[in-house]
Coordinates of C-alpha atoms in Angstrom, one line a residue:
X1 CA 220.7 182.3 -73.9
X2 CA 223.5 179.9 -73.8
X3 CA 225.5 182.2 -71.7
X4 CA 222.6 182.5 -69.2
X5 CA 222.3 178.8 -69.0
X6 CA 225.9 178.4 -68.6
X7 CA 226.0 181.0 -65.9
X8 CA 223.1 179.4 -64.1
X9 CA 224.7 176.1 -64.2
X10 CA 227.9 177.5 -62.8
X11 CA 226.0 179.2 -60.0
X12 CA 224.1 176.1 -59.2
X13 CA 227.3 174.1 -59.1
X14 CA 228.8 176.7 -56.9
X15 CA 225.9 176.6 -54.5
X16 CA 225.9 172.9 -54.4
X17 CA 229.6 172.8 -53.8
X18 CA 229.2 175.2 -50.9
X19 CA 226.1 173.5 -49.4
X20 CA 227.5 169.9 -49.4
X21 CA 230.5 170.7 -47.2
X22 CA 228.3 172.9 -44.9
X23 CA 225.8 170.1 -44.6
X24 CA 228.5 167.6 -43.8
X25 CA 229.9 169.9 -41.2
X26 CA 226.5 170.4 -39.6
X27 CA 225.9 166.7 -39.6
X28 CA 229.3 166.0 -38.1
X29 CA 228.6 168.6 -35.6
X30 CA 225.3 167.1 -34.7
X31 CA 226.9 163.7 -34.4
X32 CA 229.4 165.2 -32.0
X33 CA 226.7 166.8 -30.0
X34 CA 224.7 163.6 -29.8
X35 CA 227.7 161.5 -28.8
X36 CA 227.8 162.5 -25.1
X37 CA 224.1 161.8 -24.7
X38 CA 224.5 158.4 -26.3
X39 CA 227.4 157.7 -24.0
X40 CA 225.5 158.8 -20.9
X41 CA 222.6 156.7 -21.9
X42 CA 224.8 153.7 -22.5
X43 CA 226.4 154.3 -19.1
X44 CA 223.0 154.5 -17.4
X45 CA 221.9 151.3 -19.2
X46 CA 225.1 149.6 -18.1
X47 CA 224.9 150.7 -14.5
X48 CA 222.1 148.4 -13.3
X49 CA 223.8 145.6 -15.1
X50 CA 227.1 146.5 -13.4
X51 CA 225.4 146.7 -10.0
X52 CA 223.6 143.4 -10.6
X53 CA 227.0 142.0 -11.6
X54 CA 228.6 143.3 -8.5
X55 CA 225.8 141.8 -6.4
X56 CA 226.3 138.5 -8.1
X57 CA 230.0 138.8 -7.6
X58 CA 229.8 139.7 -3.8
X59 CA 227.3 137.2 -2.3
X60 CA 230.1 135.6 -0.3
X61 CA 231.0 139.0 1.2
X62 CA 227.4 139.5 2.5
X63 CA 227.3 136.0 3.9
X64 CA 230.6 136.7 5.6
X65 CA 229.2 139.9 7.2
X66 CA 226.1 138.1 8.4
X67 CA 228.2 135.3 9.9
X68 CA 230.4 137.8 11.7
X69 CA 227.3 139.6 13.1
X70 CA 225.9 136.2 14.3
X71 CA 229.2 135.3 15.9
X72 CA 229.2 138.7 17.6
X73 CA 225.7 138.2 18.9
X74 CA 226.6 134.7 20.2
X75 CA 229.7 136.0 21.9
X76 CA 227.6 138.8 23.6
X77 CA 225.1 136.2 24.8
X78 CA 227.9 134.0 26.2
X79 CA 229.4 137.0 28.0
X80 CA 226.0 138.0 29.5
X81 CA 225.4 134.4 30.6
X82 CA 228.9 134.3 32.2
X83 CA 228.3 137.6 34.0
X84 CA 224.9 136.4 35.3
X85 CA 226.5 133.1 36.4
X86 CA 229.3 135.0 38.2
X87 CA 226.7 137.2 39.9
X88 CA 224.7 134.2 41.0
X89 CA 227.8 132.6 42.5
X90 CA 228.8 135.7 44.3
X91 CA 225.3 136.2 45.7
X92 CA 225.1 132.5 46.8
X93 CA 228.5 132.9 48.5
X94 CA 227.4 136.0 50.3
X95 CA 224.2 134.2 51.5
X96 CA 226.3 131.3 52.7
X97 CA 228.6 133.6 54.5
X98 CA 225.7 135.4 56.2
X99 CA 224.2 132.1 57.3
X100 CA 227.5 131.0 58.7
X101 CA 227.9 134.3 60.6
X102 CA 224.3 134.1 61.9
X103 CA 224.9 130.5 63.0
X104 CA 228.2 131.5 64.8
X105 CA 226.4 134.4 66.5
X106 CA 223.6 132.1 67.6
X107 CA 226.0 129.5 68.8
X108 CA 227.9 132.2 70.8
X109 CA 224.7 133.5 72.2
X110 CA 223.6 130.0 73.2
X111 CA 227.0 129.4 74.8
X112 CA 226.8 132.6 76.7
X113 CA 223.3 131.6 78.0
X114 CA 224.6 128.2 79.0
X115 CA 227.6 129.8 80.8
X116 CA 225.3 132.3 82.6
X117 CA 222.9 129.5 83.6
X118 CA 225.8 127.4 85.0
X119 CA 227.2 130.4 86.8
X120 CA 223.9 131.3 88.4
X121 CA 223.3 127.7 89.5
X122 CA 226.8 127.5 90.8
X123 CA 226.1 130.6 92.8
X124 CA 222.9 129.1 94.0
X125 CA 224.6 125.9 95.0
X126 CA 227.3 127.9 96.8
X127 CA 224.7 129.8 98.7
X128 CA 222.9 126.6 99.6
X129 CA 226.1 125.0 100.8
X130 CA 226.9 128.1 102.8
X131 CA 223.5 128.0 104.3
X132 CA 223.8 124.4 105.2
X133 CA 227.2 125.0 106.8
X134 CA 226.0 128.1 108.7
X135 CA 222.5 126.9 109.7
X136 CA 222.0 123.4 111.1
X137 CA 219.2 121.4 109.5
X138 CA 215.8 121.4 111.2
X139 CA 214.7 118.5 113.2
X140 CA 211.5 116.7 111.9
X141 CA 209.5 118.4 114.7
X142 CA 210.8 121.8 113.8
X143 CA 210.0 121.2 110.1
X144 CA 206.5 120.3 111.0
X145 CA 206.1 123.4 113.1
X146 CA 207.5 125.5 110.2
X147 CA 205.0 123.9 107.7
X148 CA 202.1 124.6 110.0
X149 CA 203.1 128.2 110.4
X150 CA 203.4 128.6 106.6
X151 CA 200.0 126.9 106.0
X152 CA 198.4 129.3 108.5
X153 CA 199.5 132.2 106.3
X154 CA 197.9 130.9 103.1
X155 CA 195.5 133.4 101.5
X156 CA 191.9 132.6 100.8
X157 CA 191.9 135.2 98.0
X158 CA 195.2 136.8 97.6
X159 CA 193.9 139.7 95.4
X160 CA 191.8 140.9 98.3
X161 CA 194.0 139.7 101.2
X162 CA 197.3 141.3 100.2
X163 CA 198.3 145.0 100.5
X164 CA 201.1 146.8 98.8
X165 CA 203.5 149.2 100.6
X166 CA 201.7 152.1 99.0
X167 CA 198.4 150.9 100.5
X168 CA 200.3 150.4 103.8
X169 CA 201.5 154.1 103.8
X170 CA 205.0 153.4 102.6
X171 CA 207.9 151.4 103.9
X172 CA 209.3 152.5 107.3
X173 CA 211.6 149.6 108.2
X174 CA 215.3 148.9 107.9
X175 CA 217.0 149.7 104.6
X176 CA 219.7 147.5 103.2
X177 CA 223.0 149.3 102.3
X178 CA 223.5 149.6 98.6
X179 CA 226.7 147.5 98.4
X180 CA 225.1 144.8 100.5
X181 CA 222.0 144.9 98.4
X182 CA 223.9 144.4 95.1
X183 CA 225.8 141.4 96.6
X184 CA 222.8 139.4 97.9
X185 CA 219.5 140.9 96.7
X186 CA 217.7 141.5 93.5
X187 CA 216.4 139.1 90.7
X188 CA 219.9 137.7 90.0
X189 CA 220.2 136.5 93.6
X190 CA 217.6 133.8 94.3
X191 CA 217.6 131.3 97.1
X192 CA 215.4 128.8 98.9
X193 CA 213.9 129.2 102.3
X194 CA 214.3 125.6 103.2
X195 CA 216.5 124.9 106.3
X196 CA 217.1 128.6 107.0
X197 CA 216.6 129.9 110.5
X198 CA 212.9 130.3 110.9
X199 CA 210.6 131.8 113.6
X200 CA 207.1 133.1 113.9
X201 CA 207.2 136.7 115.1
X202 CA 203.9 138.5 116.0
X203 CA 202.0 135.8 114.0
X204 CA 204.1 136.4 110.8
X205 CA 206.6 133.9 109.4
X206 CA 210.2 135.1 109.5
X207 CA 213.4 133.6 108.1
X208 CA 217.0 134.7 107.9
X209 CA 218.9 135.5 104.7
X210 CA 222.0 137.6 103.8
X211 CA 222.5 138.6 107.4
X212 CA 219.0 140.0 107.9
X213 CA 215.6 138.8 109.1
X214 CA 212.9 138.7 106.4
X215 CA 209.3 138.9 107.7
X216 CA 206.4 138.2 105.4
X217 CA 203.6 140.7 106.1
X218 CA 201.3 139.5 103.3
X219 CA 199.8 136.0 103.1
X220 CA 201.1 133.9 100.2
X221 CA 198.8 133.3 97.2
X222 CA 196.4 130.3 97.5
X223 CA 197.4 129.0 94.1
X224 CA 201.1 128.5 95.0
X225 CA 202.3 124.9 95.6
X226 CA 201.8 123.6 99.2
X227 CA 205.6 123.2 99.5
X228 CA 206.8 126.3 97.7
X229 CA 208.9 127.4 100.7
X230 CA 210.9 124.2 100.4
X231 CA 211.3 123.8 96.6
X232 CA 210.8 127.2 94.9
X233 CA 213.5 129.8 94.2
X234 CA 212.7 133.2 95.7
X235 CA 214.4 136.5 95.8
X236 CA 214.1 139.9 97.6
X237 CA 213.7 143.1 95.5
X238 CA 213.0 146.7 96.3
X239 CA 210.3 148.6 94.3
X240 CA 207.0 150.5 94.6
X241 CA 208.2 152.2 97.9
X242 CA 209.2 149.0 99.7
X243 CA 210.7 145.5 99.8
X244 CA 208.9 142.5 98.3
X245 CA 209.6 138.8 98.0
X246 CA 209.1 137.1 94.6
X247 CA 208.7 133.5 93.6
X248 CA 210.4 132.7 90.3
X249 CA 207.8 130.0 89.5
X250 CA 205.0 132.6 89.7
X251 CA 206.5 135.9 88.2
X252 CA 204.9 139.2 88.8
X253 CA 203.6 138.4 92.3
X254 CA 205.3 140.4 95.1
X255 CA 204.6 139.7 98.8
X256 CA 205.2 142.7 101.0
X257 CA 208.0 142.0 103.5
X258 CA 209.9 143.8 106.2
X259 CA 213.7 143.8 106.7
X260 CA 215.3 143.8 110.1
X261 CA 218.7 143.1 111.7

């Protein structure tokens, strides 16, 4: 019996001796296996705190970035405003230049008109002076006879009393040579009948101009002034199959005339 007890005790001691180191090794192994998990957990717990700490440590950095963005925006606004101002100035300068050019063109046009007006009146004065030198002035008696002859040819109703060359069958009188016509006849060559050689031929008034006799075949309109033949500018033109005399004070009214040497 004692041997058995002794053997059992020895076996138990041996088992315990073997189990204790094994348990210690297993516990140590478990501790080693749990250590990375604990470290990872500790890191995860420390991460928000670290981020929060970094946020607390970097407020000046964020403020600096916001300030730079605001400065960039302000700079962009200033550049845009400067560009708009430059465009407005350029547009205003172009408008002023256009106005000046238009004013210069208008002034040149006005000056040309004035020069043309002076030239035409100078030509008219030269023609009148030439007529006065070439033709002696009428005596008072001759002037009264001339007025009476003109008044006798006044229309009662010109619309019904006058006839165009088409209605007369076409012009069959003397035709003025082209070079002579350009020099003395047409709308740009007007004159006054006053003091030109005047006669009544076949009941029609006739006066001399440009080296030709001009005979009025139509009566003159009743609404013309009584002294139009003394004071109004007239001219001879060709159109509608014949020659007509026009009064510049009453445009558009052509009196059928005949030209002769």
